[in-house]
XYZ file of C-alpha atoms in Angstrom:
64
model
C 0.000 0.000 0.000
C 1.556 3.472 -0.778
C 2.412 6.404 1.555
C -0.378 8.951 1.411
C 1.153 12.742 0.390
C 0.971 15.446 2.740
C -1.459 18.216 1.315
C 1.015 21.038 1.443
C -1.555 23.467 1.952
C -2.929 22.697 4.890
C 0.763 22.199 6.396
C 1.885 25.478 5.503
C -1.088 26.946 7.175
C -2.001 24.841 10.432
C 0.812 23.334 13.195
C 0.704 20.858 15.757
C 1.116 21.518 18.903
C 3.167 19.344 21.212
C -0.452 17.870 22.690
C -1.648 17.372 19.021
C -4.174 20.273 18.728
C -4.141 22.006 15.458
C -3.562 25.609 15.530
C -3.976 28.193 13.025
C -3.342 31.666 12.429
C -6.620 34.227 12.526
C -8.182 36.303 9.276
C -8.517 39.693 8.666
C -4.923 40.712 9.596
C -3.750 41.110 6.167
C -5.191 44.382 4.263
C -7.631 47.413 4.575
C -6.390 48.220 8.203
C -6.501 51.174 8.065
C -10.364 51.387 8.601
C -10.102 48.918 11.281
C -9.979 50.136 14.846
C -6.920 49.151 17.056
C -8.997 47.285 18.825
C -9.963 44.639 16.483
C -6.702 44.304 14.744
C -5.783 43.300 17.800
C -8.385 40.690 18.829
C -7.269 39.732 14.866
C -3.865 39.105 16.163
C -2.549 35.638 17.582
C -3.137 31.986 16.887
C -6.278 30.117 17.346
C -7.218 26.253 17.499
C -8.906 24.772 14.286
C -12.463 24.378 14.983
C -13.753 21.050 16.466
C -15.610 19.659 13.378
C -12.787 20.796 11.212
C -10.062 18.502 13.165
C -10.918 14.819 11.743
C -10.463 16.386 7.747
C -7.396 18.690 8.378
C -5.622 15.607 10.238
C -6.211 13.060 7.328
C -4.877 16.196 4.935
C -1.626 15.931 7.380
C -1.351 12.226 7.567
C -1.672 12.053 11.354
């Protein structure tokens, strides 16, 4: 039986942490900031764990 590929995608873009949750990084952070307060560039800011019903597909996509 062969090895199943990593999708590179999703490795690029989610890690595991050291207790296997999958973390990844939040939206919005990228453009038009300028018209968003301080305040919600900052709740933008920071990692964040991959929703529950996401986990079982994202971890088959990473071979774990």
């Amino acid at each position: 039986m062969p090895k199943n590929k990593t999708h590179s995608g999703i490795s690029k873009r989610v890690k595991v942490t050291g207790k296997g949750k999958l973390m990844r990084e939040g939206t919005g952070k990228r453009h038009l900031l300028e018209k968003k307060s301080s305040k919600l560039t900052r709740r933008y800011a920071g990692a964040k764990e991959v929703a529950k019903s996401d986990v079982p597909r994202m971890k088959k996509m990473l071979g774990l």
